[in-house]
Amino acid sequence: MAGTSSARIVLVVVFGVLALIGSAQAQLQMNFYASSRPKAEQIVLDYVKQHIPNAPSLAASFLRMHFHDCIVRGCDASVLLNSTSGQAEKNAVPNLTLRGFDFIERVKSLLEAECPGVVSCADILTLVARDSVVTTGGPFWNVPTGRRDGVISNITEANTNIPSPFHNFTTLLTLFSNQGLNLTDLVLLSGGHTIGISHCPAVSRRLYNSTGPGGIDPTMDSEYAENLKANKCK
């Protein structure tokens, strides 16, 4: 239980960090749509609660999508934009495995039917990420709204700024520093990954092709590495 509580605290702080990235683009406030479209946030929540239980792994996907969006030009939904030339953020290598775009589109359609042209896609993505985590048993945290959608989506910026699972610590710290984030932010945002799963190709080189005994990366916990080799990533 202690581990679960710690993970939940990490997730709350993670989104506190994400809320700060690019927040200068708009004056964020709680219940931004309360006077203009009071049903907006409830529409998002109702749809998430209806469908996420059927595909709970999407909670981690939306958490990841939200981070990938925020790390490039702030939380402006530019990761959702398409490009006829294939040069949008969505086409960048780190974003090729993002999923759930159709889910966001369906939520957007519901909101457009209720209140056309009011709720930004940036706020939709932020709310869906939070509500998905909550629906799958994670923590609740307050989400200020009022974000504005970006109109620039550049594949090069995404490839350059989004951290890679193969980056070393120094490179990761530099990428975070470029966003005005510090070591604590790096640790917290990395910890947010515990909501999802990792795929073997992301770690297999550290299990079989490293410099340690048996090909194991000597910086890994040896017992954990052997368990992965025996049971997960054969």
PDB file of C-alpha atoms in Angstrom:
ATOM      1  CA  MET A   1       0.000   0.000   0.000  1.00  0.00           C
ATOM      2  CA  ALA A   2       2.863   2.368   0.750  1.00  0.00           C
ATOM      3  CA  GLY A   3       4.222   1.892  -2.762  1.00  0.00           C
ATOM      4  CA  THR A   4       0.810   2.602  -4.266  1.00  0.00           C
ATOM      5  CA  SER A   5       0.428   5.767  -2.221  1.00  0.00           C
ATOM      6  CA  SER A   6       3.872   6.952  -3.293  1.00  0.00           C
ATOM      7  CA  ALA A   7       3.053   6.323  -6.944  1.00  0.00           C
ATOM      8  CA  ARG A   8      -0.161   8.305  -6.620  1.00  0.00           C
ATOM      9  CA  ILE A   9       1.639  11.221  -5.022  1.00  0.00           C
ATOM     10  CA  VAL A  10       4.155  11.145  -7.860  1.00  0.00           C
ATOM     11  CA  LEU A  11       1.370  11.319 -10.457  1.00  0.00           C
ATOM     12  CA  VAL A  12      -0.220  14.328  -8.781  1.00  0.00           C
ATOM     13  CA  VAL A  13       3.094  16.163  -8.730  1.00  0.00           C
ATOM     14  CA  VAL A  14       3.778  15.094 -12.324  1.00  0.00           C
ATOM     15  CA  PHE A  15       0.710  16.900 -13.520  1.00  0.00           C
ATOM     16  CA  GLY A  16       1.551  19.852 -11.324  1.00  0.00           C
ATOM     17  CA  VAL A  17       4.797  20.040 -13.292  1.00  0.00           C
ATOM     18  CA  LEU A  18       3.025  19.623 -16.619  1.00  0.00           C
ATOM     19  CA  ALA A  19       0.605  22.396 -15.729  1.00  0.00           C
ATOM     20  CA  LEU A  20       3.573  24.751 -15.502  1.00  0.00           C
ATOM     21  CA  ILE A  21       5.021  23.893 -18.919  1.00  0.00           C
ATOM     22  CA  GLY A  22       3.824  26.503 -21.351  1.00  0.00           C
ATOM     23  CA  SER A  23       1.347  27.973 -18.860  1.00  0.00           C
ATOM     24  CA  ALA A  24       2.321  31.477 -19.957  1.00  0.00           C
ATOM     25  CA  GLN A  25       0.402  30.894 -23.185  1.00  0.00           C
ATOM     26  CA  ALA A  26      -2.881  31.469 -21.352  1.00  0.00           C
ATOM     27  CA  GLN A  27      -4.260  32.584 -18.012  1.00  0.00           C
ATOM     28  CA  LEU A  28      -5.233  29.246 -16.557  1.00  0.00           C
ATOM     29  CA  GLN A  29      -7.860  29.045 -13.856  1.00  0.00           C
ATOM     30  CA  MET A  30     -10.039  26.490 -12.169  1.00  0.00           C
ATOM     31  CA  ASN A  31     -13.463  26.043 -13.771  1.00  0.00           C
ATOM     32  CA  PHE A  32     -12.540  28.258 -16.700  1.00  0.00           C
ATOM     33  CA  TYR A  33     -15.666  27.168 -18.582  1.00  0.00           C
ATOM     34  CA  ALA A  34     -18.047  27.394 -15.605  1.00  0.00           C
ATOM     35  CA  SER A  35     -19.880  30.481 -16.829  1.00  0.00           C
ATOM     36  CA  SER A  36     -19.720  29.913 -20.586  1.00  0.00           C
ATOM     37  CA  ARG A  37     -20.159  26.128 -20.816  1.00  0.00           C
ATOM     38  CA  PRO A  38     -20.692  24.647 -17.332  1.00  0.00           C
ATOM     39  CA  LYS A  39     -21.255  21.107 -18.667  1.00  0.00           C
ATOM     40  CA  ALA A  40     -17.926  20.913 -20.524  1.00  0.00           C
ATOM     41  CA  GLU A  41     -15.805  19.134 -17.922  1.00  0.00           C
ATOM     42  CA  GLN A  42     -18.656  16.795 -16.991  1.00  0.00           C
ATOM     43  CA  ILE A  43     -19.039  15.751 -20.638  1.00  0.00           C
ATOM     44  CA  VAL A  44     -15.366  14.780 -20.712  1.00  0.00           C
ATOM     45  CA  LEU A  45     -15.590  12.902 -17.430  1.00  0.00           C
ATOM     46  CA  ASP A  46     -18.757  11.026 -18.400  1.00  0.00           C
ATOM     47  CA  TYR A  47     -17.237   9.797 -21.660  1.00  0.00           C
ATOM     48  CA  VAL A  48     -14.007   8.739 -19.953  1.00  0.00           C
ATOM     49  CA  LYS A  49     -15.872   6.876 -17.200  1.00  0.00           C
ATOM     50  CA  GLN A  50     -17.970   5.095 -19.801  1.00  0.00           C
ATOM     51  CA  HIS A  51     -15.157   3.895 -22.042  1.00  0.00           C
ATOM     52  CA  ILE A  52     -11.826   3.770 -20.178  1.00  0.00           C
ATOM     53  CA  PRO A  53     -12.872   0.755 -18.044  1.00  0.00           C
ATOM     54  CA  ASN A  54     -13.064  -1.187 -21.331  1.00  0.00           C
ATOM     55  CA  ALA A  55      -9.519  -0.148 -22.283  1.00  0.00           C
ATOM     56  CA  PRO A  56      -7.727   0.815 -19.033  1.00  0.00           C
ATOM     57  CA  SER A  57      -4.274   0.798 -20.631  1.00  0.00           C
ATOM     58  CA  LEU A  58      -5.283   3.993 -22.426  1.00  0.00           C
ATOM     59  CA  ALA A  59      -4.804   5.874 -19.153  1.00  0.00           C
ATOM     60  CA  ALA A  60      -1.046   5.460 -19.486  1.00  0.00           C
ATOM     61  CA  SER A  61      -1.285   6.332 -23.180  1.00  0.00           C
ATOM     62  CA  PHE A  62      -3.023   9.635 -22.471  1.00  0.00           C
ATOM     63  CA  LEU A  63      -0.538  10.443 -19.704  1.00  0.00           C
ATOM     64  CA  ARG A  64       2.254   9.903 -22.235  1.00  0.00           C
ATOM     65  CA  MET A  65       0.491  11.838 -24.992  1.00  0.00           C
ATOM     66  CA  HIS A  66      -0.042  14.766 -22.649  1.00  0.00           C
ATOM     67  CA  PHE A  67       3.637  14.846 -21.680  1.00  0.00           C
ATOM     68  CA  HIS A  68       4.781  14.595 -25.307  1.00  0.00           C
ATOM     69  CA  ASP A  69       2.490  17.492 -26.136  1.00  0.00           C
ATOM     70  CA  CYS A  70       3.644  19.669 -23.239  1.00  0.00           C
ATOM     71  CA  ILE A  71       7.365  19.163 -23.806  1.00  0.00           C
ATOM     72  CA  VAL A  72       7.104  20.776 -27.278  1.00  0.00           C
ATOM     73  CA  ARG A  73       5.903  24.414 -27.246  1.00  0.00           C
ATOM     74  CA  GLY A  74       3.894  23.837 -24.069  1.00  0.00           C
ATOM     75  CA  CYS A  75       0.549  22.122 -23.522  1.00  0.00           C
ATOM     76  CA  ASP A  76      -1.116  23.365 -26.716  1.00  0.00           C
ATOM     77  CA  ALA A  77      -2.435  20.150 -28.351  1.00  0.00           C
ATOM     78  CA  SER A  78      -0.003  20.557 -31.239  1.00  0.00           C
ATOM     79  CA  VAL A  79       0.659  16.804 -30.990  1.00  0.00           C
ATOM     80  CA  LEU A  80      -2.875  16.284 -32.340  1.00  0.00           C
ATOM     81  CA  LEU A  81      -2.321  18.236 -35.559  1.00  0.00           C
ATOM     82  CA  ASN A  82      -1.974  16.423 -38.878  1.00  0.00           C
ATOM     83  CA  SER A  83       0.313  17.277 -41.775  1.00  0.00           C
ATOM     84  CA  THR A  84      -0.161  16.444 -45.445  1.00  0.00           C
ATOM     85  CA  SER A  85       3.622  16.369 -45.789  1.00  0.00           C
ATOM     86  CA  GLY A  86       4.198  14.182 -42.742  1.00  0.00           C
ATOM     87  CA  GLN A  87       6.117  16.885 -40.906  1.00  0.00           C
ATOM     88  CA  ALA A  88       3.924  17.321 -37.814  1.00  0.00           C
ATOM     89  CA  GLU A  89       4.809  16.345 -34.248  1.00  0.00           C
ATOM     90  CA  LYS A  90       2.580  13.313 -34.659  1.00  0.00           C
ATOM     91  CA  ASN A  91       5.025  12.001 -37.286  1.00  0.00           C
ATOM     92  CA  ALA A  92       8.101  12.263 -35.042  1.00  0.00           C
ATOM     93  CA  VAL A  93       9.754   9.003 -34.010  1.00  0.00           C
ATOM     94  CA  PRO A  94       8.785   9.242 -30.302  1.00  0.00           C
ATOM     95  CA  ASN A  95       5.153   9.872 -31.258  1.00  0.00           C
ATOM     96  CA  LEU A  96       4.703   7.031 -33.740  1.00  0.00           C
ATOM     97  CA  THR A  97       3.613   4.762 -30.893  1.00  0.00           C
ATOM     98  CA  LEU A  98       1.149   7.218 -29.363  1.00  0.00           C
ATOM     99  CA  ARG A  99      -2.417   5.975 -29.392  1.00  0.00           C
ATOM    100  CA  GLY A 100      -5.843   7.242 -28.452  1.00  0.00           C
ATOM    101  CA  PHE A 101      -6.159  10.025 -31.012  1.00  0.00           C
ATOM    102  CA  ASP A 102      -9.591   8.774 -32.092  1.00  0.00           C
ATOM    103  CA  PHE A 103     -10.725   8.833 -28.444  1.00  0.00           C
ATOM    104  CA  ILE A 104      -9.776  12.518 -28.180  1.00  0.00           C
ATOM    105  CA  GLU A 105     -11.594  13.201 -31.455  1.00  0.00           C
ATOM    106  CA  ARG A 106     -14.786  11.620 -30.113  1.00  0.00           C
ATOM    107  CA  VAL A 107     -14.647  13.722 -26.950  1.00  0.00           C
ATOM    108  CA  LYS A 108     -14.060  16.812 -29.092  1.00  0.00           C
ATOM    109  CA  SER A 109     -17.131  15.940 -31.191  1.00  0.00           C
ATOM    110  CA  LEU A 110     -19.313  15.668 -28.098  1.00  0.00           C
ATOM    111  CA  LEU A 111     -18.134  19.050 -26.850  1.00  0.00           C
ATOM    112  CA  GLU A 112     -18.592  20.665 -30.250  1.00  0.00           C
ATOM    113  CA  ALA A 113     -22.188  19.416 -30.311  1.00  0.00           C
ATOM    114  CA  GLU A 114     -22.812  20.986 -26.903  1.00  0.00           C
ATOM    115  CA  CYS A 115     -20.713  24.144 -27.228  1.00  0.00           C
ATOM    116  CA  PRO A 116     -19.171  24.750 -30.676  1.00  0.00           C
ATOM    117  CA  GLY A 117     -15.759  26.409 -30.777  1.00  0.00           C
ATOM    118  CA  VAL A 118     -15.408  26.917 -27.032  1.00  0.00           C
ATOM    119  CA  VAL A 119     -13.333  24.167 -25.403  1.00  0.00           C
ATOM    120  CA  SER A 120      -9.754  23.912 -26.640  1.00  0.00           C
ATOM    121  CA  CYS A 121      -8.235  20.604 -27.673  1.00  0.00           C
ATOM    122  CA  ALA A 122      -5.396  21.361 -25.249  1.00  0.00           C
ATOM    123  CA  ASP A 123      -7.836  21.397 -22.353  1.00  0.00           C
ATOM    124  CA  ILE A 124      -9.556  18.260 -23.657  1.00  0.00           C
ATOM    125  CA  LEU A 125      -6.295  16.317 -23.732  1.00  0.00           C
ATOM    126  CA  THR A 126      -5.369  17.552 -20.252  1.00  0.00           C
ATOM    127  CA  LEU A 127      -8.749  16.623 -18.779  1.00  0.00           C
ATOM    128  CA  VAL A 128      -8.866  13.232 -20.506  1.00  0.00           C
ATOM    129  CA  ALA A 129      -5.400  12.390 -19.127  1.00  0.00           C
ATOM    130  CA  ARG A 130      -6.451  13.280 -15.572  1.00  0.00           C
ATOM    131  CA  ASP A 131      -9.872  11.634 -15.735  1.00  0.00           C
ATOM    132  CA  SER A 132      -8.442   8.449 -17.267  1.00  0.00           C
ATOM    133  CA  VAL A 133      -5.935   8.071 -14.447  1.00  0.00           C
ATOM    134  CA  VAL A 134      -8.651   8.666 -11.853  1.00  0.00           C
ATOM    135  CA  THR A 135     -11.023   6.198 -13.543  1.00  0.00           C
ATOM    136  CA  THR A 136      -8.404   3.447 -13.409  1.00  0.00           C
ATOM    137  CA  GLY A 137      -7.902   3.913  -9.665  1.00  0.00           C
ATOM    138  CA  GLY A 138      -5.304   6.659  -9.616  1.00  0.00           C
ATOM    139  CA  PRO A 139      -5.418   9.968  -7.750  1.00  0.00           C
ATOM    140  CA  PHE A 140      -7.510  13.035  -8.462  1.00  0.00           C
ATOM    141  CA  TRP A 141      -5.827  16.390  -8.893  1.00  0.00           C
ATOM    142  CA  ASN A 142      -7.179  19.812  -9.773  1.00  0.00           C
ATOM    143  CA  VAL A 143      -6.786  20.774 -13.434  1.00  0.00           C
ATOM    144  CA  PRO A 144      -6.912  24.461 -14.300  1.00  0.00           C
ATOM    145  CA  THR A 145      -8.258  25.135 -17.786  1.00  0.00           C
ATOM    146  CA  GLY A 146      -8.138  27.922 -20.339  1.00  0.00           C
ATOM    147  CA  ARG A 147      -5.337  26.615 -22.563  1.00  0.00           C
ATOM    148  CA  ARG A 148      -5.148  27.804 -26.146  1.00  0.00           C
ATOM    149  CA  ASP A 149      -4.536  25.491 -29.066  1.00  0.00           C
ATOM    150  CA  GLY A 150      -1.289  25.833 -30.980  1.00  0.00           C
ATOM    151  CA  VAL A 151      -1.168  26.136 -34.757  1.00  0.00           C
ATOM    152  CA  ILE A 152       2.465  25.065 -35.232  1.00  0.00           C
ATOM    153  CA  SER A 153       3.427  21.394 -35.166  1.00  0.00           C
ATOM    154  CA  ASN A 154       6.981  20.575 -36.183  1.00  0.00           C
ATOM    155  CA  ILE A 155       8.449  17.082 -36.458  1.00  0.00           C
ATOM    156  CA  THR A 156      11.994  18.321 -35.851  1.00  0.00           C
ATOM    157  CA  GLU A 157      11.077  20.014 -32.583  1.00  0.00           C
ATOM    158  CA  ALA A 158       9.426  16.826 -31.348  1.00  0.00           C
ATOM    159  CA  ASN A 159      12.371  14.619 -32.325  1.00  0.00           C
ATOM    160  CA  THR A 160      14.753  17.050 -30.634  1.00  0.00           C
ATOM    161  CA  ASN A 161      12.899  17.792 -27.399  1.00  0.00           C
ATOM    162  CA  ILE A 162      11.096  14.594 -26.418  1.00  0.00           C
ATOM    163  CA  PRO A 163      13.362  12.448 -24.218  1.00  0.00           C
ATOM    164  CA  SER A 164      14.322   9.036 -25.526  1.00  0.00           C
ATOM    165  CA  PRO A 165      14.412   5.863 -23.398  1.00  0.00           C
ATOM    166  CA  PHE A 166      17.980   5.479 -24.656  1.00  0.00           C
ATOM    167  CA  HIS A 167      19.218   8.879 -23.463  1.00  0.00           C
ATOM    168  CA  ASN A 168      21.720   8.892 -20.632  1.00  0.00           C
ATOM    169  CA  PHE A 169      21.222  10.917 -17.470  1.00  0.00           C
ATOM    170  CA  THR A 170      23.241  13.910 -18.652  1.00  0.00           C
ATOM    171  CA  THR A 171      21.227  14.250 -21.855  1.00  0.00           C
ATOM    172  CA  LEU A 172      17.925  13.873 -20.008  1.00  0.00           C
ATOM    173  CA  LEU A 173      18.888  16.551 -17.508  1.00  0.00           C
ATOM    174  CA  THR A 174      19.862  18.889 -20.353  1.00  0.00           C
ATOM    175  CA  LEU A 175      16.555  18.338 -22.179  1.00  0.00           C
ATOM    176  CA  PHE A 176      14.625  19.055 -19.009  1.00  0.00           C
ATOM    177  CA  SER A 177      16.724  22.118 -18.237  1.00  0.00           C
ATOM    178  CA  ASN A 178      15.902  23.434 -21.705  1.00  0.00           C
ATOM    179  CA  GLN A 179      12.254  23.411 -20.617  1.00  0.00           C
ATOM    180  CA  GLY A 180      12.955  25.185 -17.341  1.00  0.00           C
ATOM    181  CA  LEU A 181      12.662  21.915 -15.406  1.00  0.00           C
ATOM    182  CA  ASN A 182      15.107  20.686 -12.783  1.00  0.00           C
ATOM    183  CA  LEU A 183      16.364  17.386 -11.396  1.00  0.00           C
ATOM    184  CA  THR A 184      13.330  16.956  -9.133  1.00  0.00           C
ATOM    185  CA  ASP A 185      11.025  17.414 -12.135  1.00  0.00           C
ATOM    186  CA  LEU A 186      13.006  14.795 -14.060  1.00  0.00           C
ATOM    187  CA  VAL A 187      12.658  12.275 -11.235  1.00  0.00           C
ATOM    188  CA  LEU A 188       8.933  12.931 -10.817  1.00  0.00           C
ATOM    189  CA  LEU A 189       8.104  12.799 -14.508  1.00  0.00           C
ATOM    190  CA  SER A 190      10.118   9.605 -14.867  1.00  0.00           C
ATOM    191  CA  GLY A 191       8.221   8.147 -11.932  1.00  0.00           C
ATOM    192  CA  GLY A 192       4.959   8.874 -13.704  1.00  0.00           C
ATOM    193  CA  HIS A 193       5.823   6.077 -16.120  1.00  0.00           C
ATOM    194  CA  THR A 194       4.984   3.543 -13.421  1.00  0.00           C
ATOM    195  CA  ILE A 195       1.320   3.808 -14.398  1.00  0.00           C
ATOM    196  CA  GLY A 196       2.004   1.960 -17.652  1.00  0.00           C
ATOM    197  CA  ILE A 197       4.129  -0.882 -18.961  1.00  0.00           C
ATOM    198  CA  SER A 198       7.438  -1.115 -20.760  1.00  0.00           C
ATOM    199  CA  HIS A 199       8.125  -3.259 -23.796  1.00  0.00           C
ATOM    200  CA  CYS A 200      11.101  -5.579 -23.923  1.00  0.00           C
ATOM    201  CA  PRO A 201      12.875  -3.845 -26.855  1.00  0.00           C
ATOM    202  CA  ALA A 202      13.304  -0.819 -24.587  1.00  0.00           C
ATOM    203  CA  VAL A 203      15.363  -2.798 -22.057  1.00  0.00           C
ATOM    204  CA  SER A 204      16.649  -5.916 -23.843  1.00  0.00           C
ATOM    205  CA  ARG A 205      19.978  -4.368 -24.777  1.00  0.00           C
ATOM    206  CA  ARG A 206      20.624  -3.800 -21.074  1.00  0.00           C
ATOM    207  CA  LEU A 207      19.823  -7.443 -20.367  1.00  0.00           C
ATOM    208  CA  TYR A 208      21.757  -9.170 -23.130  1.00  0.00           C
ATOM    209  CA  ASN A 209      24.167  -6.795 -24.861  1.00  0.00           C
ATOM    210  CA  SER A 210      25.865  -4.869 -22.091  1.00  0.00           C
ATOM    211  CA  THR A 211      29.286  -5.038 -20.472  1.00  0.00           C
ATOM    212  CA  GLY A 212      28.365  -6.869 -17.281  1.00  0.00           C
ATOM    213  CA  PRO A 213      28.362 -10.614 -16.565  1.00  0.00           C
ATOM    214  CA  GLY A 214      25.889 -12.432 -18.779  1.00  0.00           C
ATOM    215  CA  GLY A 215      25.436  -9.305 -20.856  1.00  0.00           C
ATOM    216  CA  ILE A 216      23.574  -7.475 -18.071  1.00  0.00           C
ATOM    217  CA  ASP A 217      24.090  -3.766 -17.582  1.00  0.00           C
ATOM    218  CA  PRO A 218      26.119  -3.524 -14.348  1.00  0.00           C
ATOM    219  CA  THR A 219      24.145  -0.443 -13.301  1.00  0.00           C
ATOM    220  CA  MET A 220      20.910  -2.474 -13.128  1.00  0.00           C
ATOM    221  CA  ASP A 221      19.760  -4.273 -10.028  1.00  0.00           C
ATOM    222  CA  SER A 222      21.068  -7.785 -10.721  1.00  0.00           C
ATOM    223  CA  GLU A 223      18.129  -9.630  -9.134  1.00  0.00           C
ATOM    224  CA  TYR A 224      15.619  -7.549 -11.079  1.00  0.00           C
ATOM    225  CA  ALA A 225      17.567  -8.052 -14.310  1.00  0.00           C
ATOM    226  CA  GLU A 226      17.660 -11.830 -13.863  1.00  0.00           C
ATOM    227  CA  ASN A 227      13.921 -11.854 -13.186  1.00  0.00           C
ATOM    228  CA  LEU A 228      13.288  -9.935 -16.384  1.00  0.00           C
ATOM    229  CA  LYS A 229      15.445 -12.352 -18.378  1.00  0.00           C
ATOM    230  CA  ALA A 230      13.802 -15.399 -16.872  1.00  0.00           C
ATOM    231  CA  ASN A 231      10.183 -14.326 -16.905  1.00  0.00           C
ATOM    232  CA  LYS A 232       9.529 -11.298 -19.087  1.00  0.00           C
ATOM    233  CA  CYS A 233      12.084 -10.661 -21.826  1.00  0.00           C
ATOM    234  CA  LYS A 234      13.470 -14.047 -22.795  1.00  0.00           C
TER     235      LYS A 234
END
